[in-house]
Amino acid sequence: MLQLVDLTRRFGDKRAVDRVSLSIGDGEMVGVIGRSGAGKSTLLRLINRLIDPSEGKIVFDGTDVAALRGKDLRAWRARTAMIFQQFNLVNRLDVLTNVMCGRLYDIPAPRVLLKWFTPTERALAIQALDRLGMADVAMNRADALSGGQQQRVAIARALMQRPKIVLADEPIASLDPLNAKLVMDALADINRRDGITVLTNLHTLDTARAYCRRIIGMSAGRVVYDGAPAGLTDHVLRDIYGQNAHETLDERLTSTSLPTAALAALAG
Amino acid sequence: MSLDLAAERLRHPEVFRGKGWLRWLLLGAVFAYLGYLMWLFDFSRVFTDLPRVWVIVRLMLDWSGIAEWDHVELWRSMLETVAMAYLGTMLAVVFAVPLGFLGARNVIPERVFHFVTRRMFDGLRGLDQLIWALVFVRAMGLGPIAGIMAIAVAETGILAKLFAEAVENIDRKQVEGITSVGAGFIARLRFAVLPQVLPVMISQTLYSIESNSREATILGLVGAGGIGLRLSERIQINAWDQVAYVIILILVSVALIDTTSRYLRLRLIGPART
């Protein structure tokens, strides 16, 4: 159980995240929606502690994560894997090494310096890649891959962390529709099969509706909606996306899902 | 269409307000100064003494005594020079890599520390290798060790500064990705920073070996070992044929090192990617 209590982050005078209180159960798949600058990205980085909170608590199974430092903080980051919009792989390393980087928290310093991985780590990494259909490019350099492939490598890296929670920050915003579907399916799969909690920011409403049973809407750093996709009425959407929601919210325009026929054509 | 010059001049006076006379005045001043300098340095000697240069050039071209030259000594000295450059540069790399990381603002975000390390690099690099060589020849005696030390010290400052700048220019996203998995300081440097700066480090090091091979020939002139010493000896005894031979030896060696390092650079880091 992950609990956020009055979580706040200020940048100067601006409250990027403003007294957010949430409770997310183990194994949930939660979508976070909202306009750019609503604080979705900051919220995820706060949970992984890439950004330090200004106020408030992050409690996981009884421990206040917001107060962790040093080795405990790194242990927490290892348990909450992060997926980024720009993939954030190390370009000049090969795919396999990028995936094995998911275990860096556990690897002692001498082995880190020598870049020496055990056969077990190698086997786990190729398994994770295989699961995402990426085993055949394991020895390629990360920057030789397409965006969709890189994002799947990033998910394999996340799996290597054996995380409790996966935080995905706009995982499909830089991808074409087919790759977006592959990546969202992969996230849904690790949520369902491994019971990993998935918290993902999404900029497309229909993706959130399709993959998440719970949706959190953010506006100006605050949570303005928390509930099932069915509860996202026009009125609620106006709260999340602002007054002009009816103009900007033609879902077909922002859609990342493909019609079934198009998918069949691509597959065949 | 007729051109009413007077009307245009009236409408846009600024277009016609040239400052020609000022330009001529400046040009005149420049030439006057040049003339004064030529008089000051007795420039006519360039013309009266030029024939002596031709004498030297002619002496350089006469290689009839080639069989009697001490080839072993010359080649050994040439290799010594290259070895000095290589050893001195590698020694510098050993110190410059850690110093480069420490001197990068994004690795140690302490303004005072950053200022002190950077000024230290400036200090090492501010003095030319030749000056360091004079100091080390006095301290450690004649020979290649003084040359190696001179190259190592000066090059440490240069490489540390370049490495630090390379580290400061890395892509932050890749570091964030590695941080997010729970990696510590060492692991972040090894897996997120080093892969990004390694190509710069390798290519800069190779270039330093090249340029130090050239510089090391000069170090010999002040007694710090190598081919430079042989060169100055032969200039002093007017053995111009051997001077020419040594110069060719140097040019060929430098060209060889250039080619090798270009080949290595390609093999190690691959052709430039976009």
Coordinates of C-alpha atoms in Angstrom, one line a residue:
Chain A
M1 CA 0.0 0.0 0.0
L2 CA 1.4 3.4 -1.1
Q3 CA 0.0 6.4 0.7
L4 CA 0.7 10.0 -0.1
V5 CA -0.2 12.5 2.6
D6 CA -0.4 16.2 1.8
L7 CA 2.5 15.7 -0.6
T8 CA 3.7 19.1 -1.8
R9 CA 6.6 20.3 -4.0
R10 CA 7.3 23.9 -4.7
F11 CA 9.5 25.3 -7.4
G12 CA 10.0 28.9 -6.3
D13 CA 6.6 30.3 -5.7
K14 CA 4.8 27.7 -7.8
R15 CA 3.4 24.6 -6.2
A16 CA 4.0 21.9 -8.9
V17 CA 2.4 19.4 -6.6
D18 CA -0.1 20.8 -4.1
R19 CA -1.1 18.8 -1.0
V20 CA -1.8 15.6 -2.8
S21 CA -3.2 12.8 -0.7
L22 CA -3.7 9.4 -2.3
S23 CA -3.8 5.8 -1.4
I24 CA -2.8 3.2 -3.9
G25 CA -3.3 -0.5 -3.2
D26 CA -0.9 -3.2 -4.2
G27 CA -1.4 -4.5 -7.7
E28 CA -3.5 -1.6 -8.9
M29 CA -3.1 -0.1 -12.4
V30 CA -3.7 3.6 -12.1
G31 CA -3.7 6.3 -14.8
V32 CA -2.9 9.9 -14.1
I33 CA -4.3 12.4 -16.5
G34 CA -4.1 16.2 -16.8
R35 CA -2.8 19.0 -18.9
S36 CA 0.9 19.6 -19.4
G37 CA 2.2 21.3 -16.3
A38 CA -0.5 19.9 -14.1
G39 CA 2.2 18.2 -12.0
K40 CA 1.9 14.6 -13.2
S41 CA 5.5 14.2 -13.9
T42 CA 6.6 15.9 -10.7
L43 CA 4.3 13.6 -8.8
L44 CA 5.9 10.4 -10.2
R45 CA 9.4 11.8 -9.6
L46 CA 8.5 12.6 -6.0
I47 CA 7.4 9.0 -5.4
N48 CA 10.6 7.6 -6.9
R49 CA 12.5 10.4 -5.0
L50 CA 14.2 11.7 -8.0
I51 CA 12.8 15.0 -6.7
D52 CA 12.6 15.7 -3.0
P53 CA 9.3 16.7 -1.5
S54 CA 8.9 20.2 0.1
E55 CA 6.2 18.9 2.5
G56 CA 4.1 15.9 3.2
K57 CA 4.7 12.2 3.5
I58 CA 5.1 9.2 1.2
V59 CA 4.3 6.1 3.2
F60 CA 4.9 2.6 1.8
D61 CA 4.0 -0.3 4.1
G62 CA 4.5 1.8 7.2
T63 CA 7.8 3.5 6.3
D64 CA 8.0 7.2 5.5
V65 CA 9.8 7.1 2.2
A66 CA 10.1 10.9 2.1
A67 CA 12.6 10.8 4.9
L68 CA 14.9 8.1 3.4
R69 CA 18.5 8.8 2.8
G70 CA 21.6 7.2 1.4
K71 CA 21.4 3.4 1.0
D72 CA 17.8 3.2 2.2
L73 CA 16.8 5.8 -0.4
R74 CA 18.6 3.8 -3.2
A75 CA 16.8 0.6 -2.0
W76 CA 13.5 2.5 -2.4
R77 CA 14.4 3.7 -5.9
A78 CA 15.3 0.1 -6.8
R79 CA 11.8 -1.0 -5.6
T80 CA 10.0 1.7 -7.6
A81 CA 11.0 1.3 -11.2
M82 CA 10.6 4.3 -13.4
I83 CA 9.7 4.4 -17.1
F84 CA 10.4 7.8 -18.9
Q85 CA 8.9 9.5 -21.8
Q86 CA 12.3 9.7 -23.5
F87 CA 13.3 6.2 -22.4
N88 CA 16.5 7.4 -20.6
L89 CA 18.6 4.5 -21.6
V90 CA 22.3 4.9 -21.8
N91 CA 22.8 5.4 -25.6
R92 CA 26.3 4.0 -25.9
L93 CA 25.8 0.8 -23.9
D94 CA 24.3 -2.3 -25.5
V95 CA 20.8 -3.3 -24.8
L96 CA 21.7 -6.2 -22.5
T97 CA 23.9 -4.0 -20.3
N98 CA 21.2 -1.4 -20.2
V99 CA 18.8 -4.0 -18.8
M100 CA 21.4 -5.3 -16.4
C101 CA 21.7 -1.8 -15.0
G102 CA 18.4 -2.5 -13.4
R103 CA 20.3 -4.5 -10.8
L104 CA 22.9 -1.8 -10.1
Y105 CA 21.6 -1.3 -6.5
D106 CA 22.6 -4.8 -5.6
I107 CA 26.0 -4.9 -7.3
P108 CA 29.1 -4.2 -5.2
A109 CA 31.3 -1.3 -6.2
P110 CA 34.3 -3.3 -7.5
R111 CA 32.1 -5.1 -9.9
V112 CA 30.4 -1.9 -10.9
L113 CA 33.8 -0.3 -11.7
L114 CA 34.8 -3.3 -13.8
K115 CA 31.4 -3.5 -15.4
W116 CA 31.3 -7.2 -14.6
F117 CA 28.0 -9.0 -14.5
T118 CA 27.4 -12.5 -13.3
P119 CA 26.0 -15.3 -15.6
T120 CA 22.8 -15.1 -13.5
E121 CA 22.4 -11.4 -14.1
R122 CA 22.9 -12.0 -17.8
A123 CA 20.4 -14.8 -17.9
L124 CA 17.8 -12.7 -16.0
A125 CA 18.3 -9.8 -18.4
I126 CA 17.9 -11.9 -21.5
Q127 CA 14.8 -13.5 -20.0
A128 CA 13.3 -10.0 -19.4
L129 CA 14.2 -9.0 -22.9
D130 CA 12.7 -12.2 -24.3
R131 CA 9.5 -11.5 -22.5
L132 CA 9.2 -8.2 -24.3
G133 CA 10.2 -9.7 -27.6
M134 CA 13.5 -7.9 -27.6
A135 CA 16.0 -10.7 -27.2
D136 CA 17.2 -10.6 -30.7
V137 CA 18.6 -7.0 -30.3
A138 CA 20.3 -7.7 -27.0
M139 CA 23.8 -7.0 -28.3
N140 CA 22.8 -3.8 -30.3
R141 CA 23.6 -0.4 -29.0
A142 CA 20.6 1.2 -27.3
D143 CA 20.6 4.2 -29.6
A144 CA 20.4 2.0 -32.7
L145 CA 16.9 1.1 -31.7
S146 CA 13.6 2.7 -32.6
G147 CA 11.7 4.6 -29.9
G148 CA 9.2 1.8 -29.3
Q149 CA 12.0 -0.8 -29.0
Q150 CA 13.9 1.5 -26.6
Q151 CA 10.8 1.8 -24.4
R152 CA 10.4 -1.9 -24.3
V153 CA 14.1 -2.2 -23.3
A154 CA 13.3 0.3 -20.5
I155 CA 10.5 -1.9 -19.3
A156 CA 12.9 -4.9 -19.3
R157 CA 15.3 -2.8 -17.2
A158 CA 12.4 -2.0 -14.8
L159 CA 11.6 -5.7 -14.6
M160 CA 15.2 -6.5 -13.6
Q161 CA 14.7 -4.3 -10.6
R162 CA 12.0 -6.8 -9.4
P163 CA 10.0 -3.7 -8.4
K164 CA 6.9 -3.4 -6.2
I165 CA 5.8 -0.4 -8.2
V166 CA 6.4 0.7 -11.7
L167 CA 6.0 4.5 -12.3
A168 CA 5.6 5.3 -16.0
D169 CA 5.9 9.0 -17.0
E170 CA 4.2 9.4 -20.3
P171 CA 5.5 6.1 -21.6
I172 CA 3.9 6.4 -25.0
A173 CA 4.0 10.1 -25.7
S174 CA 6.9 9.7 -28.0
L175 CA 5.7 6.6 -29.8
D176 CA 3.6 5.8 -32.9
P177 CA 0.2 4.1 -32.3
L178 CA 1.4 0.5 -32.8
N179 CA 4.4 0.8 -30.5
A180 CA 2.2 2.7 -28.0
K181 CA -0.1 -0.3 -27.9
L182 CA 2.8 -2.7 -27.5
V183 CA 4.2 -0.7 -24.6
M184 CA 0.8 -0.3 -22.9
D185 CA 0.1 -4.0 -23.3
A186 CA 3.5 -4.8 -21.7
L187 CA 2.7 -2.5 -18.7
A188 CA -0.7 -4.1 -18.4
D189 CA 0.9 -7.6 -18.5
I190 CA 3.4 -7.0 -15.8
N191 CA 0.6 -5.5 -13.7
R192 CA -1.7 -8.5 -14.2
R193 CA 0.8 -11.4 -14.2
D194 CA 3.4 -10.1 -11.7
G195 CA 1.1 -8.2 -9.5
I196 CA 3.2 -5.1 -9.8
T197 CA 1.5 -1.8 -9.0
V198 CA 1.6 0.4 -12.1
L199 CA 1.1 4.2 -11.8
T200 CA 1.2 5.8 -15.2
N201 CA 0.9 9.4 -16.5
L202 CA -1.0 9.5 -19.8
H203 CA -1.7 12.4 -22.1
T204 CA -4.4 10.5 -24.0
L205 CA -7.7 10.0 -22.4
D206 CA -8.8 6.9 -24.3
T207 CA -5.6 5.1 -23.4
A208 CA -6.3 5.8 -19.7
R209 CA -9.9 4.5 -20.2
A210 CA -8.7 1.4 -22.0
Y211 CA -6.0 0.3 -19.6
C212 CA -6.8 1.7 -16.1
R213 CA -9.6 0.8 -13.8
R214 CA -8.7 3.8 -11.7
I215 CA -8.0 7.3 -13.0
I216 CA -6.6 10.2 -11.2
G217 CA -7.1 13.6 -12.7
M218 CA -4.7 16.4 -11.8
S219 CA -5.0 20.2 -12.4
A220 CA -2.6 22.8 -11.2
G221 CA -0.8 20.4 -8.9
R222 CA -4.0 19.1 -7.2
V223 CA -6.0 15.9 -7.5
V224 CA -9.4 16.9 -8.9
Y225 CA -10.7 13.5 -9.7
D226 CA -10.0 10.0 -8.4
G227 CA -12.2 7.2 -9.5
A228 CA -13.3 4.8 -12.2
P229 CA -13.1 5.8 -15.9
A230 CA -16.9 5.7 -16.0
G231 CA -17.1 8.7 -13.7
L232 CA -15.2 10.9 -16.2
T233 CA -18.2 13.0 -17.3
D234 CA -17.9 16.1 -19.4
H235 CA -18.2 18.1 -16.2
V236 CA -15.3 16.3 -14.6
L237 CA -13.2 16.5 -17.7
R238 CA -13.7 20.3 -17.7
D239 CA -12.3 20.3 -14.1
I240 CA -9.2 18.4 -15.3
Y241 CA -8.6 20.0 -18.7
G242 CA -10.0 23.4 -18.1
Q243 CA -12.9 25.4 -19.5
N244 CA -12.2 24.7 -23.2
A245 CA -12.4 21.0 -22.6
H246 CA -15.1 20.4 -25.2
E247 CA -12.8 21.9 -27.9
T248 CA -9.7 20.1 -27.0
L249 CA -11.1 16.7 -26.1
D250 CA -12.0 15.2 -29.3
E251 CA -10.6 11.8 -28.3
R252 CA -10.1 10.7 -31.9
L253 CA -7.5 13.4 -32.3
T254 CA -5.4 12.4 -29.4
S255 CA -6.1 8.7 -29.8
T256 CA -3.2 6.3 -29.7
S257 CA -5.3 3.2 -30.2
L258 CA -5.6 1.7 -33.7
P259 CA -8.8 0.5 -35.2
T260 CA -8.9 -3.3 -35.2
A261 CA -8.8 -3.4 -39.0
A262 CA -5.7 -1.3 -39.2
L263 CA -4.0 -3.5 -36.6
A264 CA -4.8 -6.6 -38.6
A265 CA -3.4 -5.0 -41.7
L266 CA -0.1 -4.1 -39.9
A267 CA 0.2 -7.6 -38.4
G268 CA -0.4 -9.3 -41.7
Chain B
M1 CA 12.6 55.9 -64.3
S2 CA 14.7 58.9 -63.5
L3 CA 16.9 59.2 -60.5
D4 CA 16.5 62.4 -58.5
L5 CA 19.7 62.3 -56.7
A6 CA 19.1 65.5 -54.7
A7 CA 15.7 64.3 -53.5
E8 CA 17.0 61.0 -52.4
R9 CA 19.8 62.7 -50.6
L10 CA 17.3 64.9 -48.8
R11 CA 15.0 62.0 -47.9
H12 CA 17.7 59.6 -46.6
P13 CA 20.7 61.7 -45.7
E14 CA 22.2 58.8 -43.6
V15 CA 22.7 56.7 -46.7
F16 CA 25.1 59.2 -48.2
R17 CA 27.0 60.1 -45.1
G18 CA 30.1 58.1 -45.8
K19 CA 33.2 58.4 -43.6
G20 CA 35.7 57.7 -46.3
W21 CA 38.4 60.1 -45.0
L22 CA 38.5 58.3 -41.7
R23 CA 39.2 54.9 -43.4
W24 CA 42.1 56.5 -45.3
L25 CA 43.5 58.0 -42.2
L26 CA 43.5 54.6 -40.4
L27 CA 45.1 52.9 -43.4
G28 CA 47.8 55.5 -43.5
A29 CA 48.5 55.1 -39.8
V30 CA 48.8 51.3 -40.1
F31 CA 51.3 51.7 -43.0
A32 CA 53.3 54.3 -41.1
Y33 CA 53.5 52.1 -38.1
L34 CA 54.7 49.1 -40.3
G35 CA 57.4 51.4 -41.8
Y36 CA 58.6 52.5 -38.3
L37 CA 58.8 48.8 -37.2
M38 CA 60.9 47.9 -40.3
W39 CA 63.3 50.7 -39.5
L40 CA 63.4 49.7 -35.9
F41 CA 64.3 46.0 -36.6
D42 CA 66.7 46.9 -39.5
F43 CA 64.5 45.0 -41.8
S44 CA 66.9 45.3 -44.8
R45 CA 68.8 42.4 -43.3
V46 CA 66.1 40.1 -44.6
F47 CA 67.4 40.9 -48.1
T48 CA 71.1 41.1 -47.4
D49 CA 71.2 37.9 -45.3
L50 CA 68.8 35.8 -47.2
P51 CA 71.6 34.3 -49.4
R52 CA 73.0 32.6 -46.2
V53 CA 69.8 30.7 -45.9
W54 CA 70.3 29.4 -49.4
V55 CA 73.7 28.2 -48.4
I56 CA 72.2 26.2 -45.5
V57 CA 69.5 24.8 -47.8
R58 CA 72.2 23.6 -50.2
L59 CA 74.1 22.0 -47.4
M60 CA 71.0 20.2 -46.3
L61 CA 70.5 18.6 -49.7
D62 CA 74.0 17.1 -49.8
W63 CA 73.7 13.6 -48.2
S64 CA 77.0 12.2 -49.5
G65 CA 78.2 11.4 -46.0
I66 CA 75.1 9.4 -45.0
A67 CA 77.1 6.2 -44.4
E68 CA 79.0 7.8 -41.5
W69 CA 76.1 9.2 -39.6
D70 CA 75.2 7.7 -36.2
H71 CA 71.9 6.2 -37.3
V72 CA 71.5 4.1 -34.2
E73 CA 71.7 7.1 -32.0
L74 CA 69.3 9.2 -34.1
W75 CA 66.7 6.5 -34.4
R76 CA 66.9 5.6 -30.7
S77 CA 66.5 9.3 -29.9
M78 CA 63.5 9.5 -32.2
L79 CA 61.9 6.5 -30.4
E80 CA 62.8 8.0 -27.1
T81 CA 60.9 11.2 -28.1
V82 CA 57.8 9.2 -29.1
A83 CA 58.1 7.2 -25.9
M84 CA 58.3 10.4 -23.8
A85 CA 55.2 11.7 -25.4
Y86 CA 53.3 8.5 -24.9
L87 CA 54.4 7.9 -21.3
G88 CA 53.9 11.6 -20.3
T89 CA 50.4 11.7 -21.9
M90 CA 49.3 8.4 -20.3
L91 CA 50.5 9.6 -16.9
A92 CA 48.5 12.7 -17.5
V93 CA 45.4 10.7 -18.3
V94 CA 45.7 8.7 -15.1
F95 CA 45.4 11.9 -13.1
A96 CA 43.1 13.8 -15.5
V97 CA 40.3 11.3 -15.5
P98 CA 39.5 11.5 -11.7
L99 CA 40.3 15.2 -11.7
G100 CA 38.0 15.7 -14.7
F101 CA 35.1 14.1 -12.8
L102 CA 35.9 16.1 -9.7
G103 CA 36.1 19.3 -11.6
A104 CA 32.7 18.9 -13.3
R105 CA 30.0 21.1 -11.8
N106 CA 27.3 18.4 -12.3
V107 CA 29.4 15.8 -10.4
I108 CA 30.3 17.9 -7.4
P109 CA 27.9 20.9 -7.2
E110 CA 30.0 22.9 -4.8
R111 CA 30.8 26.3 -6.2
V112 CA 34.0 26.9 -4.1
F113 CA 35.3 23.4 -4.9
H114 CA 34.6 23.9 -8.6
F115 CA 36.4 27.2 -8.6
V116 CA 39.5 25.8 -6.8
T117 CA 39.8 22.7 -9.1
R118 CA 39.3 24.8 -12.2
R119 CA 41.9 27.3 -11.2
M120 CA 44.3 24.4 -10.4
F121 CA 43.9 23.1 -13.9
D122 CA 44.5 26.6 -15.3
G123 CA 47.7 26.8 -13.2
L124 CA 49.0 23.5 -14.6
R125 CA 48.2 24.4 -18.1
G126 CA 49.1 28.1 -17.9
L127 CA 52.8 27.3 -18.0
D128 CA 54.0 25.9 -21.3
Q129 CA 55.6 22.4 -21.3
L130 CA 58.9 24.1 -22.1
I131 CA 58.9 26.0 -18.9
W132 CA 58.0 22.8 -16.9
A133 CA 60.8 21.0 -18.8
L134 CA 63.4 23.7 -17.7
V135 CA 62.1 23.3 -14.1
F136 CA 62.3 19.5 -14.2
V137 CA 65.7 19.4 -15.9
R138 CA 67.0 21.5 -13.0
A139 CA 65.4 19.3 -10.4
M140 CA 65.9 15.8 -11.9
G141 CA 68.9 16.3 -14.2
L142 CA 69.2 16.0 -18.0
G143 CA 67.3 13.2 -19.8
P144 CA 63.9 11.9 -20.8
I145 CA 62.5 11.6 -17.2
A146 CA 62.4 15.4 -17.0
G147 CA 60.7 15.5 -20.4
I148 CA 58.1 12.9 -19.3
M149 CA 57.4 14.9 -16.1
A150 CA 57.0 18.1 -18.1
I151 CA 54.6 16.6 -20.5
A152 CA 52.6 14.8 -17.7
V153 CA 52.2 18.0 -15.6
A154 CA 51.2 20.3 -18.4
E155 CA 49.0 17.8 -20.1
T156 CA 47.2 16.9 -16.8
G157 CA 45.9 20.5 -16.7
I158 CA 44.8 20.5 -20.3
L159 CA 43.1 17.0 -20.2
A160 CA 41.5 17.6 -16.8
K161 CA 39.9 20.8 -18.1
L162 CA 38.7 19.1 -21.3
F163 CA 37.4 16.0 -19.5
A164 CA 35.6 18.2 -17.0
E165 CA 33.9 20.1 -19.8
A166 CA 32.9 16.9 -21.5
V167 CA 31.3 15.6 -18.2
E168 CA 29.4 18.9 -17.9
N169 CA 28.0 18.5 -21.3
I170 CA 26.4 15.1 -20.9
D171 CA 22.8 14.2 -21.4
R172 CA 21.1 14.4 -18.0
K173 CA 18.3 12.0 -19.0
Q174 CA 20.6 9.0 -19.2
V175 CA 21.9 9.9 -15.7
E176 CA 18.3 10.2 -14.4
G177 CA 17.6 6.8 -15.8
I178 CA 20.4 5.2 -14.0
T179 CA 19.7 7.1 -10.8
S180 CA 16.1 5.9 -10.9
V181 CA 17.1 2.2 -10.5
G182 CA 18.8 2.9 -7.2
A183 CA 22.4 3.3 -8.4
G184 CA 24.9 5.0 -6.1
F185 CA 27.5 7.7 -7.0
I186 CA 30.1 5.3 -8.3
A187 CA 27.6 3.3 -10.4
R188 CA 26.2 6.6 -11.9
L189 CA 29.6 7.7 -12.9
R190 CA 30.5 4.3 -14.4
F191 CA 27.3 3.5 -16.2
A192 CA 25.7 6.8 -17.0
V193 CA 28.5 9.4 -17.2
L194 CA 31.5 7.4 -18.4
P195 CA 29.9 5.8 -21.5
Q196 CA 28.9 9.3 -22.7
V197 CA 32.4 10.9 -22.1
L198 CA 34.6 8.0 -23.1
P199 CA 34.6 8.8 -26.8
V200 CA 35.7 12.4 -26.0
M201 CA 38.4 11.1 -23.6
I202 CA 39.8 8.6 -26.1
S203 CA 39.9 10.9 -29.0
Q204 CA 41.4 13.7 -26.9
T205 CA 44.0 11.4 -25.5
L206 CA 45.0 10.2 -28.9
Y207 CA 45.2 13.8 -30.1
S208 CA 47.4 14.7 -27.1
I209 CA 49.8 11.9 -28.0
E210 CA 50.1 13.3 -31.5
S211 CA 50.7 16.8 -30.4
N212 CA 53.0 15.9 -27.6
S213 CA 55.2 13.9 -30.0
R214 CA 55.7 17.2 -31.9
E215 CA 56.2 19.2 -28.7
A216 CA 58.6 16.6 -27.3
T217 CA 61.1 17.3 -30.1
I218 CA 61.4 20.9 -28.7
L219 CA 61.8 19.6 -25.1
G220 CA 65.1 18.0 -26.2
L221 CA 66.5 21.4 -27.0
V222 CA 66.5 22.3 -23.2
G223 CA 68.0 19.0 -22.3
A224 CA 64.9 16.9 -21.6
G225 CA 66.0 14.0 -23.7
G226 CA 65.0 12.8 -27.1
I227 CA 65.6 13.8 -30.7
G228 CA 65.6 17.5 -30.0
L229 CA 68.9 17.2 -28.2
R230 CA 70.4 15.5 -31.3
L231 CA 69.0 18.2 -33.5
S232 CA 70.5 21.1 -31.5
E233 CA 73.8 19.4 -31.3
R234 CA 73.9 19.1 -35.1
I235 CA 72.8 22.6 -35.7
Q236 CA 75.6 23.8 -33.4
I237 CA 78.3 22.0 -35.4
N238 CA 76.7 23.0 -38.8
A239 CA 76.0 19.4 -39.8
W240 CA 73.1 20.6 -42.0
D241 CA 72.8 17.4 -43.9
Q242 CA 72.1 15.5 -40.7
V243 CA 69.7 18.3 -39.5
A244 CA 67.7 17.7 -42.7
Y245 CA 67.7 14.0 -42.0
V246 CA 66.5 14.5 -38.5
I247 CA 63.7 16.8 -39.6
I248 CA 62.5 14.3 -42.1
L249 CA 62.7 11.6 -39.4
I250 CA 60.5 13.8 -37.2
L251 CA 58.0 14.6 -40.0
V252 CA 57.7 10.9 -40.9
S253 CA 57.3 9.8 -37.3
V254 CA 54.6 12.5 -36.6
A255 CA 52.8 11.5 -39.8
L256 CA 52.9 7.9 -38.8
I257 CA 51.5 8.6 -35.3
D258 CA 48.8 10.8 -36.9
T259 CA 47.7 8.0 -39.1
T260 CA 47.8 5.3 -36.4
S261 CA 45.8 7.5 -34.0
R262 CA 43.2 8.3 -36.6
Y263 CA 42.9 4.6 -37.3
L264 CA 42.6 3.8 -33.6
R265 CA 40.0 6.5 -33.1
L266 CA 37.9 5.0 -35.8
R267 CA 38.2 1.5 -34.5
L268 CA 37.6 2.4 -30.9
I269 CA 34.7 4.9 -31.1
G270 CA 33.4 4.3 -34.6
P271 CA 32.6 7.0 -37.2
A272 CA 30.8 10.1 -35.9
R273 CA 27.1 9.5 -35.3
T274 CA 24.4 12.0 -35.4

